[in-house]
CSV table of C-alpha atoms and ligand atoms in Angstrom, one decimal:
chain,number,residue,atom,x,y,z
A,130,MET,CA,0.4,0.0,-0.1
A,131,THR,CA,1.4,3.5,-0.7
A,132,ASP,CA,2.0,5.7,2.8
A,133,LEU,CA,2.8,8.9,0.8
A,134,ILE,CA,2.9,10.7,-2.4
A,135,ILE,CA,4.3,14.2,-2.6
A,136,THR,CA,3.3,15.4,-6.2
A,137,GLY,CA,4.8,18.7,-7.5
A,138,ASN,CA,5.8,21.2,-10.6
A,139,HIS,CA,8.9,21.6,-9.1
A,140,ILE,CA,11.5,18.3,-8.8
A,141,VAL,CA,14.8,19.6,-7.9
A,142,ASP,CA,16.3,16.1,-8.8
A,143,CYS,CA,20.2,16.8,-8.4
A,144,TYR,CA,21.6,13.0,-8.3
A,145,ASN,CA,19.2,12.3,-11.5
A,146,ASP,CA,19.8,16.0,-13.3
A,147,TYR,CA,15.6,16.2,-13.3
A,148,TYR,CA,13.9,19.1,-13.2
A,149,GLY,CA,10.3,19.4,-14.1
A,150,PRO,CA,6.6,18.4,-13.0
A,151,GLY,CA,6.6,15.1,-10.6
A,152,THR,CA,4.7,12.6,-8.5
A,153,ILE,CA,7.0,10.1,-6.1
A,154,TYR,CA,5.0,7.4,-4.2
A,155,ILE,CA,5.9,6.0,-1.6
A,156,THR,CA,5.7,2.3,0.7
A,157,GLY,CA,7.3,2.2,4.1
A,158,GLU,CA,11.3,3.5,4.0
A,159,HIS,CA,11.5,4.2,-0.1
A,160,ILE,CA,10.5,5.4,-3.2
A,161,GLU,CA,7.9,2.7,-4.7
A,162,LYS,CA,8.0,4.7,-8.3
A,163,PHE,CA,8.6,7.9,-9.4
A,164,ASP,CA,6.6,9.7,-12.0
A,165,LYS,CA,6.9,12.9,-14.3
A,166,THR,CA,3.8,13.8,-14.1
A,167,PHE,CA,2.1,16.4,-11.6
A,168,ILE,CA,-0.7,15.3,-10.3
A,169,SER,CA,-3.5,17.5,-9.4
A,170,LYS,CA,-6.6,15.5,-8.3
A,171,PHE,CA,-5.6,11.5,-7.0
A,172,THR,CA,-8.5,8.8,-7.3
A,173,GLY,CA,-8.2,5.2,-5.9
A,174,PHE,CA,-5.9,6.0,-2.7
A,175,ASN,CA,-7.7,5.4,0.8
A,176,GLN,CA,-7.7,7.8,3.4
A,177,ASN,CA,-4.5,5.5,4.7
A,178,THR,CA,-2.7,6.7,1.9
A,179,LYS,CA,-1.0,11.0,2.5
A,180,ILE,CA,-1.0,13.2,0.0
A,181,ILE,CA,1.6,16.4,-0.6
A,182,ASN,CA,0.6,18.5,-3.1
A,183,ALA,CA,3.7,20.9,-3.6
A,184,GLY,CA,2.0,23.1,-5.5
A,185,GLU,CA,4.9,25.6,-7.3
A,186,LEU,CA,7.3,24.5,-3.8
A,187,ILE,CA,10.6,22.6,-4.7
A,188,VAL,CA,11.1,19.1,-3.9
A,189,SER,CA,14.3,18.0,-3.7
A,190,PRO,CA,16.1,14.5,-2.2
A,191,GLY,CA,17.0,15.0,1.6
A,192,LEU,CA,19.7,17.6,2.2
A,193,ILE,CA,23.0,16.4,3.5
A,194,ASP,CA,25.2,18.2,6.1
A,195,ILE,CA,28.7,16.4,5.9
A,196,HIS,CA,29.8,18.6,9.2
A,197,THR,CA,27.9,18.2,12.4
A,198,HIS,CA,29.3,18.0,15.9
A,199,LEU,CA,26.9,16.1,18.1
A,200,ARG,CA,27.4,16.2,21.3
A,201,GLU,CA,26.8,12.5,22.2
A,202,PRO,CA,28.5,11.3,24.1
A,203,GLY,CA,30.2,13.6,26.6
A,204,ARG,CA,28.2,17.0,26.8
A,205,GLU,CA,24.6,16.1,26.4
A,206,ASP,CA,23.4,18.9,28.1
A,207,GLU,CA,24.6,20.5,24.5
A,208,GLU,CA,23.2,18.4,21.6
A,209,THR,CA,22.4,14.9,22.1
A,210,ILE,CA,21.8,12.5,19.1
A,211,THR,CA,17.9,13.1,19.0
A,212,SER,CA,18.2,16.7,19.6
A,213,GLY,CA,20.9,17.6,17.3
A,214,CYS,CA,18.4,14.9,14.0
A,215,GLU,CA,15.6,17.2,15.5
A,216,ALA,CA,17.7,20.2,14.3
A,217,ALA,CA,18.5,18.3,11.1
A,218,VAL,CA,15.0,17.8,10.1
A,219,ALA,CA,13.9,21.6,11.1
A,220,GLY,CA,16.6,22.7,8.6
A,221,GLY,CA,15.7,20.1,5.8
A,222,PHE,CA,18.5,17.7,6.8
A,223,THR,CA,17.9,13.8,6.5
A,224,ALA,CA,20.7,13.4,6.8
A,225,ILE,CA,24.4,14.7,8.9
A,226,CYS,CA,27.4,13.2,9.2
A,227,CYS,CA,29.1,13.5,12.7
A,228,MET,CA,32.3,14.3,14.0
A,229,PRO,CA,34.4,12.9,16.0
A,230,ASN,CA,35.3,14.9,18.4
A,231,THR,CA,33.0,13.7,21.7
A,232,ASN,CA,34.2,12.5,24.5
A,233,PRO,CA,34.9,9.8,24.5
A,234,THR,CA,36.4,10.4,20.5
A,235,ILE,CA,35.2,8.6,18.1
A,236,ASP,CA,38.3,6.4,17.3
A,237,SER,CA,37.1,3.4,18.3
A,238,GLN,CA,34.4,0.4,16.8
A,239,GLU,CA,32.0,0.9,20.1
A,240,VAL,CA,31.7,4.3,19.9
A,241,VAL,CA,30.8,4.0,16.0
A,242,ARG,CA,29.0,1.6,17.4
A,243,PHE,CA,27.0,3.5,19.8
A,244,ILE,CA,26.4,6.2,17.6
A,245,ARG,CA,25.2,4.5,14.7
A,246,SER,CA,22.7,2.3,17.5
A,247,ARG,CA,21.9,5.9,19.5
A,248,SER,CA,20.1,6.8,15.9
A,249,THR,CA,18.5,3.9,14.8
A,250,HIS,CA,15.2,5.8,15.5
A,251,ALA,CA,16.6,9.4,15.2
A,252,ALA,CA,14.5,11.8,12.9
A,253,ALA,CA,17.6,12.0,10.4
A,254,ARG,CA,20.1,9.7,9.4
A,255,VAL,CA,23.7,9.6,11.2
A,256,PHE,CA,26.5,8.8,9.1
A,257,VAL,CA,30.0,8.4,11.2
A,258,ILE,CA,33.5,9.8,10.9
A,259,GLY,CA,35.9,8.7,12.3
A,260,ALA,CA,39.2,10.4,14.4
A,261,ILE,CA,41.8,9.8,12.3
A,262,THR,CA,44.5,10.1,15.9
A,263,LYS,CA,43.4,8.0,19.0
A,264,GLY,CA,41.9,10.8,21.4
A,265,ILE,CA,42.3,13.3,18.2
A,266,LYS,CA,46.0,14.0,19.8
A,267,GLY,CA,47.5,13.4,16.5
A,268,GLU,CA,50.3,10.9,18.2
A,269,GLN,CA,48.8,7.9,17.3
A,270,LEU,CA,47.0,6.4,14.2
A,271,SER,CA,43.0,5.1,15.5
A,272,GLU,CA,42.0,2.1,14.8
A,273,ILE,CA,40.5,3.1,11.4
A,274,GLY,CA,39.8,-1.0,9.7
A,275,ASP,CA,38.0,-1.3,12.7
A,276,MET,CA,35.7,1.6,12.6
A,277,VAL,CA,35.2,0.7,8.5
A,278,ASP,CA,34.2,-2.5,9.5
A,279,ALA,CA,31.3,-0.5,11.9
A,280,GLY,CA,30.8,2.1,8.7
A,281,ILE,CA,32.3,5.0,9.5
A,282,VAL,CA,32.8,7.0,6.0
A,283,GLY,CA,35.2,9.1,6.5
A,284,ILE,CA,38.0,10.3,9.0
A,285,SER,CA,38.9,13.2,10.5
A,286,ASP,CA,41.1,15.6,13.8
A,287,ASP,CA,38.7,18.2,13.1
A,288,GLY,CA,38.5,20.6,15.3
A,289,ASN,CA,42.2,19.3,15.6
A,290,CYS,CA,44.7,19.5,12.8
A,291,VAL,CA,47.1,16.4,12.3
A,292,MET,CA,50.5,18.4,12.9
A,293,ASN,CA,52.4,16.2,12.3
A,294,ALA,CA,53.2,14.6,7.8
A,295,GLU,CA,54.3,11.1,8.4
A,296,ILE,CA,51.0,10.4,11.1
A,297,MET,CA,49.0,12.1,8.3
A,298,ARG,CA,50.2,10.3,5.7
A,299,ASN,CA,49.7,7.0,7.6
A,300,GLY,CA,45.9,8.0,8.3
A,301,MET,CA,45.1,9.1,4.4
A,302,GLU,CA,47.4,5.8,3.3
A,303,TYR,CA,45.2,4.0,5.9
A,304,ALA,CA,42.0,5.8,4.3
A,305,GLY,CA,43.4,4.9,0.9
A,306,MET,CA,43.0,1.4,1.4
A,307,PHE,CA,39.3,1.3,2.8
A,308,HIS,CA,38.7,3.9,0.1
A,309,ILE,CA,37.3,6.4,2.2
A,310,PRO,CA,37.9,10.1,2.3
A,311,VAL,CA,40.2,12.2,4.6
A,312,ILE,CA,39.0,15.5,6.0
A,313,SER,CA,41.1,18.0,6.9
A,314,HIS,CA,40.7,20.7,9.5
A,315,ALA,CA,43.8,22.6,8.4
A,316,GLU,CA,45.3,25.0,11.0
A,317,ASP,CA,49.1,25.4,11.3
A,318,LYS,CA,48.6,25.4,15.3
A,319,ASN,CA,52.3,26.5,15.7
A,320,LEU,CA,50.8,29.8,13.4
A,321,SER,CA,47.6,30.2,15.7
A,322,LYS,CA,48.1,29.0,18.6
A,323,ASN,CA,46.5,31.3,21.2
A,324,GLY,CA,44.8,32.9,18.5
A,325,LYS,CA,40.9,33.9,18.9
A,326,VAL,CA,39.9,35.8,15.7
A,327,ASN,CA,41.1,36.7,12.6
A,328,GLU,CA,44.6,38.0,13.0
A,329,GLY,CA,44.4,41.4,11.0
A,330,TYR,CA,43.0,45.4,11.2
A,331,ASN,CA,40.2,44.1,13.7
A,332,SER,CA,42.3,41.4,16.3
A,333,THR,CA,44.4,44.6,16.0
A,334,VAL,CA,41.8,47.4,16.9
A,335,LEU,CA,40.5,44.9,19.9
A,336,GLY,CA,43.8,44.1,20.8
A,337,ILE,CA,42.6,40.0,20.6
A,338,LYS,CA,45.5,37.3,19.4
A,339,GLY,CA,44.9,36.5,16.1
A,340,ILE,CA,45.0,33.6,14.4
A,341,PRO,CA,46.7,34.1,10.4
A,342,TYR,CA,45.3,33.1,7.6
A,343,ILE,CA,48.6,31.2,6.5
A,344,ALA,CA,47.7,29.0,9.2
A,345,GLU,CA,45.1,27.3,7.0
A,346,ASP,CA,47.0,27.9,3.5
A,347,VAL,CA,50.2,25.9,5.0
A,348,MET,CA,47.2,23.4,5.7
A,349,VAL,CA,46.2,23.0,3.0
A,350,ALA,CA,48.8,23.1,0.9
A,351,ARG,CA,50.9,20.3,2.7
A,352,ASP,CA,47.6,17.9,3.0
A,353,ILE,CA,47.3,18.4,-1.5
A,354,ALA,CA,50.8,17.6,-1.2
A,355,LEU,CA,50.1,14.4,0.7
A,356,SER,CA,46.7,13.4,-1.1
A,357,ARG,CA,48.6,13.8,-4.3
A,358,PHE,CA,51.6,11.2,-2.8
A,359,THR,CA,49.3,8.7,-1.2
A,360,GLY,CA,46.9,8.9,-3.5
A,361,THR,CA,43.7,9.3,-1.2
A,362,SER,CA,40.9,11.8,-1.4
A,363,LEU,CA,41.6,14.6,0.5
A,364,HIS,CA,38.7,17.1,1.9
A,365,ILE,CA,38.8,20.4,2.8
A,366,ALA,CA,36.5,21.0,5.6
A,367,HIS,CA,35.2,24.9,6.6
A,368,ILE,CA,38.0,26.8,3.9
A,369,SER,CA,38.4,30.3,4.9
A,370,THR,CA,40.9,32.4,3.2
A,371,ARG,CA,41.3,33.4,-0.1
A,372,GLY,CA,44.9,31.6,0.3
A,373,ALA,CA,43.2,28.1,0.6
A,374,VAL,CA,40.6,28.8,-2.1
A,375,GLU,CA,42.9,28.9,-4.9
A,376,LEU,CA,45.3,26.3,-3.5
A,377,VAL,CA,41.8,24.1,-4.2
A,378,ARG,CA,41.4,25.5,-7.3
A,379,ASN,CA,44.8,24.6,-8.3
A,380,ALA,CA,44.3,20.9,-7.5
A,381,LYS,CA,41.2,21.1,-9.5
A,382,ARG,CA,42.6,21.7,-12.0
A,383,GLU,CA,45.7,19.7,-11.7
A,384,GLY,CA,43.2,16.4,-11.3
A,385,LEU,CA,43.7,15.9,-8.2
A,386,GLU,CA,41.0,14.0,-5.9
A,387,ILE,CA,40.6,17.1,-3.1
A,388,THR,CA,37.1,18.6,-2.4
A,389,ALA,CA,36.2,21.3,0.2
A,390,GLU,CA,33.2,22.7,1.9
A,391,ALA,CA,32.1,25.6,2.7
A,392,THR,CA,30.1,27.3,5.7
A,393,PRO,CA,26.9,29.4,5.9
A,394,HIS,CA,29.3,32.0,8.7
A,395,HIS,CA,32.3,31.6,5.9
A,396,PHE,CA,30.7,32.7,2.7
A,397,THR,CA,28.7,35.5,4.7
A,398,LEU,CA,29.8,37.1,8.2
A,399,THR,CA,33.5,39.3,8.0
A,400,ASP,CA,36.0,39.5,11.0
A,401,SER,CA,34.3,44.2,11.4
A,402,LEU,CA,31.5,41.8,13.3
A,403,LEU,CA,33.6,41.1,16.4
A,404,LYS,CA,33.1,44.7,17.8
A,405,THR,CA,30.1,43.8,18.5
A,406,PHE,CA,31.8,40.7,21.6
A,407,ASN,CA,29.1,38.5,20.4
A,408,THR,CA,30.6,35.5,21.3
A,409,ASN,CA,28.3,33.7,19.0
A,410,LEU,CA,31.4,34.9,16.7
A,411,ILE,CA,34.0,32.7,18.2
A,412,VAL,CA,34.0,30.2,15.6
A,413,ASN,CA,37.5,28.1,14.3
A,414,PRO,CA,38.6,28.7,11.8
A,415,PRO,CA,37.5,32.5,12.3
A,416,LEU,CA,35.5,34.8,10.6
A,417,ARG,CA,38.1,36.8,8.2
A,418,THR,CA,37.7,39.7,5.4
A,419,LYS,CA,35.7,40.4,3.3
A,420,ASP,CA,38.2,40.2,1.0
A,421,ASP,CA,38.0,36.2,1.8
A,422,VAL,CA,34.5,36.4,2.0
A,423,GLU,CA,34.3,37.3,-1.9
A,424,ALA,CA,36.9,34.0,-2.7
A,425,VAL,CA,34.9,31.6,-0.5
A,426,ARG,CA,32.0,33.2,-2.9
A,427,GLU,CA,33.5,33.2,-5.4
A,428,GLY,CA,35.0,29.5,-4.9
A,429,ILE,CA,30.8,28.4,-4.9
A,430,ARG,CA,30.1,29.8,-7.6
A,431,ASP,CA,32.7,28.9,-10.0
A,432,GLY,CA,32.8,24.9,-8.3
A,433,THR,CA,35.7,25.0,-6.7
A,434,ILE,CA,33.6,24.6,-3.4
A,435,ASP,CA,32.0,21.4,-3.7
A,436,CYS,CA,30.0,21.5,-0.6
A,437,ILE,CA,28.4,23.7,2.1
A,438,ALA,CA,28.5,22.3,5.6
A,439,SER,CA,26.5,23.6,8.7
A,440,ASP,CA,29.7,23.5,11.0
A,441,HIS,CA,26.9,22.7,13.7
A,442,ALA,CA,28.9,23.2,16.6
A,443,PRO,CA,26.7,23.9,20.0
A,444,HIS,CA,27.8,25.1,23.0
A,445,SER,CA,26.2,25.6,26.4
A,446,PRO,CA,25.5,29.5,27.5
A,447,GLU,CA,27.2,29.1,30.7
A,448,GLU,CA,30.7,28.7,28.2
A,449,LYS,CA,29.7,31.2,25.3
A,450,ASP,CA,28.3,33.6,28.4
A,451,VAL,CA,31.9,34.5,29.4
A,452,GLU,CA,34.2,37.4,28.0
A,453,PHE,CA,35.1,37.0,24.7
A,454,ILE,CA,38.4,35.6,24.6
A,455,ALA,CA,37.2,32.9,26.9
A,456,ALA,CA,34.6,32.0,24.8
A,457,PRO,CA,34.7,28.0,23.2
A,458,PHE,CA,34.8,27.8,19.5
A,459,GLY,CA,31.6,27.0,17.9
A,460,MET,CA,28.7,28.5,16.7
A,461,ILE,CA,25.0,26.4,15.2
A,462,GLY,CA,24.0,25.8,12.2
A,463,LEU,CA,21.8,23.4,11.0
A,464,GLU,CA,18.6,24.9,11.4
A,465,THR,CA,19.8,28.0,9.3
A,466,SER,CA,22.6,26.9,7.2
A,467,LEU,CA,19.6,26.7,3.9
A,468,GLY,CA,17.9,30.0,5.0
A,469,VAL,CA,21.4,31.6,4.7
A,470,ALA,CA,22.5,30.3,2.0
A,471,MET,CA,19.5,30.7,-0.2
A,472,THR,CA,19.1,34.6,1.1
A,473,GLU,CA,23.0,35.2,0.3
A,474,LEU,CA,23.6,32.2,-3.0
A,475,VAL,CA,20.6,31.9,-4.4
A,476,HIS,CA,18.6,35.9,-3.9
A,477,GLY,CA,21.9,36.5,-3.8
A,478,GLY,CA,22.5,36.5,-7.5
A,479,ILE,CA,25.7,34.6,-7.0
A,480,ILE,CA,23.9,30.7,-8.3
A,481,SER,CA,21.4,29.0,-9.0
A,482,ILE,CA,18.6,27.5,-6.9
A,483,LYS,CA,19.8,24.0,-8.8
A,484,ASP,CA,23.6,24.2,-7.5
A,485,LEU,CA,22.8,25.2,-3.9
A,486,LEU,CA,21.0,22.1,-3.9
A,487,LYS,CA,23.9,20.1,-5.8
A,488,LYS,CA,25.9,21.3,-3.1
A,489,MET,CA,23.5,20.1,-0.2
A,490,THR,CA,22.5,16.5,-2.1
A,491,VAL,CA,24.7,15.1,-4.7
A,492,LYS,CA,28.0,17.0,-3.8
A,493,PRO,CA,28.2,15.2,-0.6
A,494,ALA,CA,27.1,12.0,-0.7
A,495,GLU,CA,29.5,12.1,-3.7
A,496,ILE,CA,32.3,13.2,-1.5
A,497,LEU,CA,31.5,10.2,1.3
A,498,ASN,CA,30.0,7.3,-0.9
A,499,LEU,CA,26.8,8.3,1.1
A,500,PRO,CA,24.1,5.5,-0.2
A,501,TYR,CA,22.0,8.1,-2.2
A,502,ASN,CA,20.6,8.2,-5.6
A,503,GLY,CA,17.9,10.4,-6.0
A,504,PHE,CA,14.3,10.1,-7.4
A,505,ARG,CA,15.0,6.3,-8.4
A,506,ASN,CA,12.8,3.3,-8.1
A,507,GLY,CA,13.6,1.9,-4.2
A,508,ALA,CA,15.7,4.9,-3.5
A,509,PRO,CA,16.2,5.7,0.0
A,510,ALA,CA,12.7,8.3,0.8
A,511,ASP,CA,14.7,10.8,2.4
A,512,ILE,CA,12.7,14.7,0.5
A,513,THR,CA,12.9,18.1,1.4
A,514,ILE,CA,10.6,20.0,0.2
A,515,ILE,CA,11.5,23.8,0.4
A,516,ASP,CA,9.7,27.7,0.2
A,517,PRO,CA,12.4,29.3,-1.4
A,518,ASP,CA,10.5,32.3,-1.4
A,519,TYR,CA,9.6,32.6,2.7
A,520,GLN,CA,10.8,35.2,4.8
A,521,TRP,CA,11.1,35.0,8.2
A,522,VAL,CA,13.1,35.6,10.8
A,523,VAL,CA,15.9,33.4,12.8
A,524,ASP,CA,14.7,33.0,16.9
A,525,ALA,CA,16.7,31.7,19.2
A,526,ASP,CA,13.3,30.3,20.9
A,527,LYS,CA,11.9,28.2,18.3
A,528,PHE,CA,15.6,26.5,17.9
A,529,LYS,CA,14.7,22.6,18.4
A,530,SER,CA,18.9,21.9,18.6
A,531,LYS,CA,19.3,22.0,22.6
A,532,SER,CA,21.9,25.1,22.4
A,533,ARG,CA,21.2,28.6,20.9
A,534,ASN,CA,25.0,29.7,20.1
A,535,SER,CA,23.6,31.1,16.7
A,536,PRO,CA,25.3,34.4,15.3
A,537,PHE,CA,21.7,34.2,12.8
A,538,ILE,CA,19.5,35.5,15.7
A,539,GLY,CA,17.2,38.0,14.5
A,540,HIS,CA,18.1,38.0,11.0
A,541,LYS,CA,16.0,37.9,7.7
A,542,LEU,CA,15.8,35.3,5.7
A,543,LYS,CA,14.8,34.0,2.6
A,544,GLY,CA,14.2,30.5,1.6
A,545,LYS,CA,12.7,27.7,4.2
A,546,ALA,CA,12.4,23.8,4.5
A,547,LEU,CA,8.6,23.0,4.6
A,548,TYR,CA,8.5,19.4,4.9
A,549,THR,CA,10.9,17.3,5.4
A,550,ILE,CA,10.3,13.3,5.3
A,551,SER,CA,13.2,11.0,6.5
A,552,ARG,CA,12.9,7.1,6.5
A,553,GLY,CA,9.1,7.9,4.7
A,554,ARG,CA,7.7,9.6,7.7
A,555,ILE,CA,7.2,13.4,7.2
A,556,VAL,CA,9.1,14.5,10.7
A,557,TYR,CA,9.1,17.6,10.2
A,558,TYR,CA,6.2,20.2,9.1
A,559,ASP,CA,6.7,23.9,9.3
A,560,ALA,CA,3.2,24.6,10.4
A,561,GLU,CA,3.8,29.0,10.9
A,562,ARG,CA,3.7,29.0,7.7
B,738,DOR,O1,34.3,26.2,15.4
B,738,DOR,C1,34.8,25.1,15.6
B,738,DOR,N1,34.1,24.0,16.9
B,738,DOR,N2,35.7,24.9,15.4
B,738,DOR,C2,36.2,23.5,15.2
B,738,DOR,O2,36.6,22.8,14.9
B,738,DOR,C3,35.4,22.2,16.1
B,738,DOR,C4,33.5,22.7,17.2
B,738,DOR,C5,32.7,22.2,18.3
B,738,DOR,O3,33.6,21.0,18.2
B,738,DOR,O4,33.0,23.4,19.1
């Protein structure tokens, strides 16, 4: 029996390059059938079949966030797997990839299995990124093969950069053997030591120790060199500098398997905002200059930057409500990523909505080899329905995340997920529109 039917005039299936009318029939957790027609009236279905007429809204395969920090295990007061997934679906994401800097770190089969089993019934699907090194300390490789057996889709020491090039090389060689990519948090910690914000005019005026752009550039250069040497795919996380964008552009021209992501905050906000002393602006990599933001936007436009990632990093009010320089790095983003990207990139005239949805569906799926192929018969029924013109204001009281540390609170955005369907179930509906 068909459980759910979604029909609309604007199916945007970037996996299959299909843009047009269509009807999706869903049974259980899967797409039973996809038809390239819009149907305004249905007959022959009983009342147990739910019908969504999406009309002029956009119907896309579910959005994927390639870079999420869940705080379980360890800091469940900030985010649990359940609350993080609720935040994800409220932002239109049906799948998220969780980073390993939990406590304990995701560096063994046990922790991978724990997260996978805890997320079985969560609103969104959770794919796990394992740590390159034990405890993300950069000293000893973690149990990469064991973690692959338990289902990890990539490795990263995100939050920390693997400073020792030999260890990074070994990590890449292991990852290559298991056909998974290495995700690099590119930051030379000798250059960034004790820094809190971008090094430059604003850090000087505020008297705060800076993190220079070169700390990112040298590590992106090193990791591209190691990827060339080992032949392993490399993904650059949260790219933020002009130099790093240029390095990735050149690596792609050379034909290397290098991909990159950018966050909404890095293509929107600059370090000139720091004078507000809003601790939600403290993030790593730091907010950079207007010139860097322009370079990131250009990288998004010309395809150098493959995907948009939230870098959702929840922190408690006790931790963020402190003196500016004492605040931890990170901001939440799952519930604002699509809205900020629609507002800045699509309505801002930088890329089309198709290109944005490519960067939020098929590209992250390709980078991590996730089991998605769009609206095909038998495919997972993970779907996002978007109103591209819906105007809304970011309201902290409405966040599903357990944390509130967003710099976008109070921002007016245009574009939002109205329905999120995960494993065939409607897991989010915006009743306010
Ligand atoms: O701002 C950040 N927050 N950058 C990171 O790399 C880690 C993250 C976190 O876990 O809070």
